[in-house]
Amino acid sequence: MRILRLLVCLIFVPALFPAHVHANSGEMPAEQQLAVKYMNALTEHDYQTLSKFYNRDSVFFDKTANRKYTGGRFIIDFFERAHEGVLEYDFNIEHMYNAGSLVVMIGNYHFKGPGELFGKPGKIIDIAIPGVTSLKLDMRNHRVAEHMDLIDYQTMSDQLAMQ
């Protein structure tokens, strides 16, 4: 009898509540909301807001490039150098999930900027690079403890070769 009731619930209850009703951003977990705010500050080059997400123990790690920076000041210095001259920069999140305070975002980083940044002087470069960004968050203090990127640099290299 329990199995029959469970089957009825699984079949009929979802039909009463369409999936889009549950997809509103107000129902996004707090961890994901904080991750999106952080990524917005990063891609908008809002270093003042970004600095509020870090402390001296925060870590940025580009695992694919094997680059690691510890401490908010050093992380921001790196981003300011890396983003200098970039005309457009965004991260299109295709999928996001979290396990507690670990948030994983899968998507594409989009960069548009002067070719000098990519070894192509005199050109405007426009590339979209698949990547996975994971954030370990300190939800009590609304900080990023660790930001780790896994970027598909082979795709970036292939796209640069065609431009």
PDB file of C-alpha atoms in Angstrom:
ATOM      1  CA  MET A   1       0.000   0.000   0.000  1.00  0.00           C
ATOM      2  CA  ARG A   2       2.850   2.421   0.829  1.00  0.00           C
ATOM      3  CA  ILE A   3       4.456   1.765  -2.530  1.00  0.00           C
ATOM      4  CA  LEU A   4       1.173   2.478  -4.308  1.00  0.00           C
ATOM      5  CA  ARG A   5       0.792   5.823  -2.461  1.00  0.00           C
ATOM      6  CA  LEU A   6       4.390   6.737  -3.276  1.00  0.00           C
ATOM      7  CA  LEU A   7       3.834   5.988  -6.969  1.00  0.00           C
ATOM      8  CA  VAL A   8       0.658   8.079  -7.012  1.00  0.00           C
ATOM      9  CA  CYS A   9       2.550  10.987  -5.407  1.00  0.00           C
ATOM     10  CA  LEU A  10       5.421  10.689  -7.848  1.00  0.00           C
ATOM     11  CA  ILE A  11       3.089  10.616 -10.832  1.00  0.00           C
ATOM     12  CA  PHE A  12       0.402  13.164  -9.920  1.00  0.00           C
ATOM     13  CA  VAL A  13       1.968  15.700  -7.544  1.00  0.00           C
ATOM     14  CA  PRO A  14       4.613  16.964 -10.030  1.00  0.00           C
ATOM     15  CA  ALA A  15       1.831  17.591 -12.555  1.00  0.00           C
ATOM     16  CA  LEU A  16       0.152  19.920 -10.053  1.00  0.00           C
ATOM     17  CA  PHE A  17       3.355  21.964  -9.523  1.00  0.00           C
ATOM     18  CA  PRO A  18       5.188  22.746 -12.755  1.00  0.00           C
ATOM     19  CA  ALA A  19       8.992  22.732 -12.577  1.00  0.00           C
ATOM     20  CA  HIS A  20       9.318  26.436 -13.421  1.00  0.00           C
ATOM     21  CA  VAL A  21       7.519  27.362 -10.208  1.00  0.00           C
ATOM     22  CA  HIS A  22      10.456  25.983  -8.213  1.00  0.00           C
ATOM     23  CA  ALA A  23      13.118  27.623 -10.363  1.00  0.00           C
ATOM     24  CA  ASN A  24      12.750  31.183  -9.153  1.00  0.00           C
ATOM     25  CA  SER A  25      15.971  32.810  -7.942  1.00  0.00           C
ATOM     26  CA  GLY A  26      14.538  33.460  -4.477  1.00  0.00           C
ATOM     27  CA  GLU A  27      14.680  29.711  -3.952  1.00  0.00           C
ATOM     28  CA  MET A  28      18.304  29.454  -5.041  1.00  0.00           C
ATOM     29  CA  PRO A  29      20.384  28.193  -2.099  1.00  0.00           C
ATOM     30  CA  ALA A  30      22.177  30.940  -0.161  1.00  0.00           C
ATOM     31  CA  GLU A  31      25.528  29.442  -1.154  1.00  0.00           C
ATOM     32  CA  GLN A  32      24.699  29.744  -4.852  1.00  0.00           C
ATOM     33  CA  GLN A  33      23.396  33.287  -4.389  1.00  0.00           C
ATOM     34  CA  LEU A  34      26.683  34.292  -2.737  1.00  0.00           C
ATOM     35  CA  ALA A  35      28.660  32.568  -5.518  1.00  0.00           C
ATOM     36  CA  VAL A  36      26.739  34.496  -8.207  1.00  0.00           C
ATOM     37  CA  LYS A  37      27.323  37.823  -6.388  1.00  0.00           C
ATOM     38  CA  TYR A  38      31.031  37.024  -6.199  1.00  0.00           C
ATOM     39  CA  MET A  39      31.252  36.058  -9.881  1.00  0.00           C
ATOM     40  CA  ASN A  40      29.387  39.242 -10.859  1.00  0.00           C
ATOM     41  CA  ALA A  41      31.908  41.373  -8.931  1.00  0.00           C
ATOM     42  CA  LEU A  42      34.756  39.460 -10.576  1.00  0.00           C
ATOM     43  CA  THR A  43      33.492  39.740 -14.143  1.00  0.00           C
ATOM     44  CA  GLU A  44      32.472  43.382 -13.703  1.00  0.00           C
ATOM     45  CA  HIS A  45      36.010  44.200 -12.488  1.00  0.00           C
ATOM     46  CA  ASP A  46      34.474  45.574  -9.281  1.00  0.00           C
ATOM     47  CA  TYR A  47      37.602  45.172  -7.169  1.00  0.00           C
ATOM     48  CA  GLN A  48      36.199  47.169  -4.254  1.00  0.00           C
ATOM     49  CA  THR A  49      33.287  44.742  -3.877  1.00  0.00           C
ATOM     50  CA  LEU A  50      35.542  41.801  -4.676  1.00  0.00           C
ATOM     51  CA  SER A  51      37.885  42.740  -1.817  1.00  0.00           C
ATOM     52  CA  LYS A  52      35.005  42.228   0.638  1.00  0.00           C
ATOM     53  CA  PHE A  53      34.883  38.553  -0.363  1.00  0.00           C
ATOM     54  CA  TYR A  54      38.505  37.915   0.640  1.00  0.00           C
ATOM     55  CA  ASN A  55      40.651  37.836   3.728  1.00  0.00           C
ATOM     56  CA  ARG A  56      44.361  37.090   4.145  1.00  0.00           C
ATOM     57  CA  ASP A  57      43.695  33.336   4.037  1.00  0.00           C
ATOM     58  CA  SER A  58      41.608  33.364   0.840  1.00  0.00           C
ATOM     59  CA  VAL A  59      43.106  31.393  -2.041  1.00  0.00           C
ATOM     60  CA  PHE A  60      42.737  31.704  -5.808  1.00  0.00           C
ATOM     61  CA  PHE A  61      44.051  28.673  -7.677  1.00  0.00           C
ATOM     62  CA  ASP A  62      44.080  28.284 -11.453  1.00  0.00           C
ATOM     63  CA  LYS A  63      44.736  24.563 -11.323  1.00  0.00           C
ATOM     64  CA  THR A  64      45.170  24.136 -15.077  1.00  0.00           C
ATOM     65  CA  ALA A  65      47.858  26.852 -15.236  1.00  0.00           C
ATOM     66  CA  ASN A  66      49.226  25.824 -11.810  1.00  0.00           C
ATOM     67  CA  ARG A  67      49.023  29.411 -10.484  1.00  0.00           C
ATOM     68  CA  LYS A  68      48.095  30.046  -6.869  1.00  0.00           C
ATOM     69  CA  TYR A  69      47.613  33.320  -4.978  1.00  0.00           C
ATOM     70  CA  THR A  70      46.903  33.623  -1.260  1.00  0.00           C
ATOM     71  CA  GLY A  71      45.460  36.700   0.438  1.00  0.00           C
ATOM     72  CA  GLY A  72      42.909  39.163  -0.866  1.00  0.00           C
ATOM     73  CA  ARG A  73      45.472  41.810  -1.817  1.00  0.00           C
ATOM     74  CA  PHE A  74      47.509  39.373  -3.924  1.00  0.00           C
ATOM     75  CA  ILE A  75      44.434  37.839  -5.549  1.00  0.00           C
ATOM     76  CA  ILE A  76      43.102  41.257  -6.555  1.00  0.00           C
ATOM     77  CA  ASP A  77      46.545  42.341  -7.819  1.00  0.00           C
ATOM     78  CA  PHE A  78      46.564  39.255 -10.045  1.00  0.00           C
ATOM     79  CA  PHE A  79      43.051  39.903 -11.373  1.00  0.00           C
ATOM     80  CA  GLU A  80      43.836  43.581 -12.065  1.00  0.00           C
ATOM     81  CA  ARG A  81      46.894  42.559 -14.116  1.00  0.00           C
ATOM     82  CA  ALA A  82      45.063  39.713 -15.883  1.00  0.00           C
ATOM     83  CA  HIS A  83      42.043  41.861 -16.772  1.00  0.00           C
ATOM     84  CA  GLU A  84      43.920  44.998 -17.820  1.00  0.00           C
ATOM     85  CA  GLY A  85      42.616  46.113 -21.202  1.00  0.00           C
ATOM     86  CA  VAL A  86      39.897  43.440 -21.357  1.00  0.00           C
ATOM     87  CA  LEU A  87      36.848  44.929 -23.056  1.00  0.00           C
ATOM     88  CA  GLU A  88      34.351  42.199 -22.173  1.00  0.00           C
ATOM     89  CA  TYR A  89      34.585  39.468 -19.571  1.00  0.00           C
ATOM     90  CA  ASP A  90      31.806  37.245 -18.337  1.00  0.00           C
ATOM     91  CA  PHE A  91      31.132  33.740 -17.157  1.00  0.00           C
ATOM     92  CA  ASN A  92      28.060  32.095 -18.649  1.00  0.00           C
ATOM     93  CA  ILE A  93      26.969  29.543 -16.069  1.00  0.00           C
ATOM     94  CA  GLU A  94      25.419  26.533 -17.752  1.00  0.00           C
ATOM     95  CA  HIS A  95      25.119  24.394 -14.630  1.00  0.00           C
ATOM     96  CA  MET A  96      25.584  25.131 -10.941  1.00  0.00           C
ATOM     97  CA  TYR A  97      25.252  22.952  -7.889  1.00  0.00           C
ATOM     98  CA  ASN A  98      26.481  22.922  -4.343  1.00  0.00           C
ATOM     99  CA  ALA A  99      27.251  20.539  -1.526  1.00  0.00           C
ATOM    100  CA  GLY A 100      27.020  22.711   1.546  1.00  0.00           C
ATOM    101  CA  SER A 101      29.436  25.600   1.190  1.00  0.00           C
ATOM    102  CA  LEU A 102      31.162  24.134  -1.883  1.00  0.00           C
ATOM    103  CA  VAL A 103      29.649  25.632  -5.048  1.00  0.00           C
ATOM    104  CA  VAL A 104      30.571  24.274  -8.477  1.00  0.00           C
ATOM    105  CA  MET A 105      29.811  26.245 -11.641  1.00  0.00           C
ATOM    106  CA  ILE A 106      30.247  24.815 -15.120  1.00  0.00           C
ATOM    107  CA  GLY A 107      30.154  27.116 -18.112  1.00  0.00           C
ATOM    108  CA  ASN A 108      32.132  29.302 -20.482  1.00  0.00           C
ATOM    109  CA  TYR A 109      34.412  32.228 -19.789  1.00  0.00           C
ATOM    110  CA  HIS A 110      34.070  34.852 -22.502  1.00  0.00           C
ATOM    111  CA  PHE A 111      36.893  37.331 -23.106  1.00  0.00           C
ATOM    112  CA  LYS A 112      37.121  40.124 -25.618  1.00  0.00           C
ATOM    113  CA  GLY A 113      40.133  42.387 -25.685  1.00  0.00           C
ATOM    114  CA  PRO A 114      43.180  43.677 -27.458  1.00  0.00           C
ATOM    115  CA  GLY A 115      45.236  41.040 -29.210  1.00  0.00           C
ATOM    116  CA  GLU A 116      48.367  42.156 -27.336  1.00  0.00           C
ATOM    117  CA  LEU A 117      47.014  40.311 -24.299  1.00  0.00           C
ATOM    118  CA  PHE A 118      46.985  37.091 -26.310  1.00  0.00           C
ATOM    119  CA  GLY A 119      50.082  37.498 -28.476  1.00  0.00           C
ATOM    120  CA  LYS A 120      48.084  38.862 -31.438  1.00  0.00           C
ATOM    121  CA  PRO A 121      48.960  42.586 -31.657  1.00  0.00           C
ATOM    122  CA  GLY A 122      46.695  44.842 -33.685  1.00  0.00           C
ATOM    123  CA  LYS A 123      43.648  42.578 -33.409  1.00  0.00           C
ATOM    124  CA  ILE A 124      40.617  42.371 -31.180  1.00  0.00           C
ATOM    125  CA  ILE A 125      40.365  38.859 -29.812  1.00  0.00           C
ATOM    126  CA  ASP A 126      37.018  37.297 -28.910  1.00  0.00           C
ATOM    127  CA  ILE A 127      37.126  33.845 -27.278  1.00  0.00           C
ATOM    128  CA  ALA A 128      34.852  31.600 -25.216  1.00  0.00           C
ATOM    129  CA  ILE A 129      36.631  29.055 -23.074  1.00  0.00           C
ATOM    130  CA  PRO A 130      34.928  26.146 -21.285  1.00  0.00           C
ATOM    131  CA  GLY A 131      35.667  26.077 -17.590  1.00  0.00           C
ATOM    132  CA  VAL A 132      34.707  24.805 -14.182  1.00  0.00           C
ATOM    133  CA  THR A 133      34.911  27.138 -11.210  1.00  0.00           C
ATOM    134  CA  SER A 134      34.547  25.836  -7.692  1.00  0.00           C
ATOM    135  CA  LEU A 135      34.197  28.068  -4.661  1.00  0.00           C
ATOM    136  CA  LYS A 136      34.625  27.047  -1.045  1.00  0.00           C
ATOM    137  CA  LEU A 137      32.630  29.629   0.848  1.00  0.00           C
ATOM    138  CA  ASP A 138      32.670  30.860   4.424  1.00  0.00           C
ATOM    139  CA  MET A 139      28.944  31.448   4.762  1.00  0.00           C
ATOM    140  CA  ARG A 140      29.187  32.902   8.259  1.00  0.00           C
ATOM    141  CA  ASN A 141      31.373  35.786   7.065  1.00  0.00           C
ATOM    142  CA  HIS A 142      30.199  35.852   3.416  1.00  0.00           C
ATOM    143  CA  ARG A 143      33.718  35.253   2.130  1.00  0.00           C
ATOM    144  CA  VAL A 144      35.442  33.100  -0.451  1.00  0.00           C
ATOM    145  CA  ALA A 145      37.870  30.740   1.264  1.00  0.00           C
ATOM    146  CA  GLU A 146      39.027  29.202  -2.022  1.00  0.00           C
ATOM    147  CA  HIS A 147      38.367  29.901  -5.689  1.00  0.00           C
ATOM    148  CA  MET A 148      39.624  27.194  -8.021  1.00  0.00           C
ATOM    149  CA  ASP A 149      39.415  27.331 -11.815  1.00  0.00           C
ATOM    150  CA  LEU A 150      39.830  24.496 -14.271  1.00  0.00           C
ATOM    151  CA  ILE A 151      40.036  26.123 -17.684  1.00  0.00           C
ATOM    152  CA  ASP A 152      40.231  24.418 -21.082  1.00  0.00           C
ATOM    153  CA  TYR A 153      43.344  26.195 -22.347  1.00  0.00           C
ATOM    154  CA  GLN A 154      43.549  23.890 -25.366  1.00  0.00           C
ATOM    155  CA  THR A 155      40.250  25.305 -26.632  1.00  0.00           C
ATOM    156  CA  MET A 156      41.588  28.812 -25.991  1.00  0.00           C
ATOM    157  CA  SER A 157      44.723  27.990 -27.974  1.00  0.00           C
ATOM    158  CA  ASP A 158      42.641  26.567 -30.832  1.00  0.00           C
ATOM    159  CA  GLN A 159      40.432  29.671 -30.940  1.00  0.00           C
ATOM    160  CA  LEU A 160      43.433  32.004 -30.869  1.00  0.00           C
ATOM    161  CA  ALA A 161      45.023  30.114 -33.769  1.00  0.00           C
ATOM    162  CA  MET A 162      41.951  30.874 -35.904  1.00  0.00           C
ATOM    163  CA  GLN A 163      41.947  34.635 -35.153  1.00  0.00           C
TER     164      GLN A 163
END
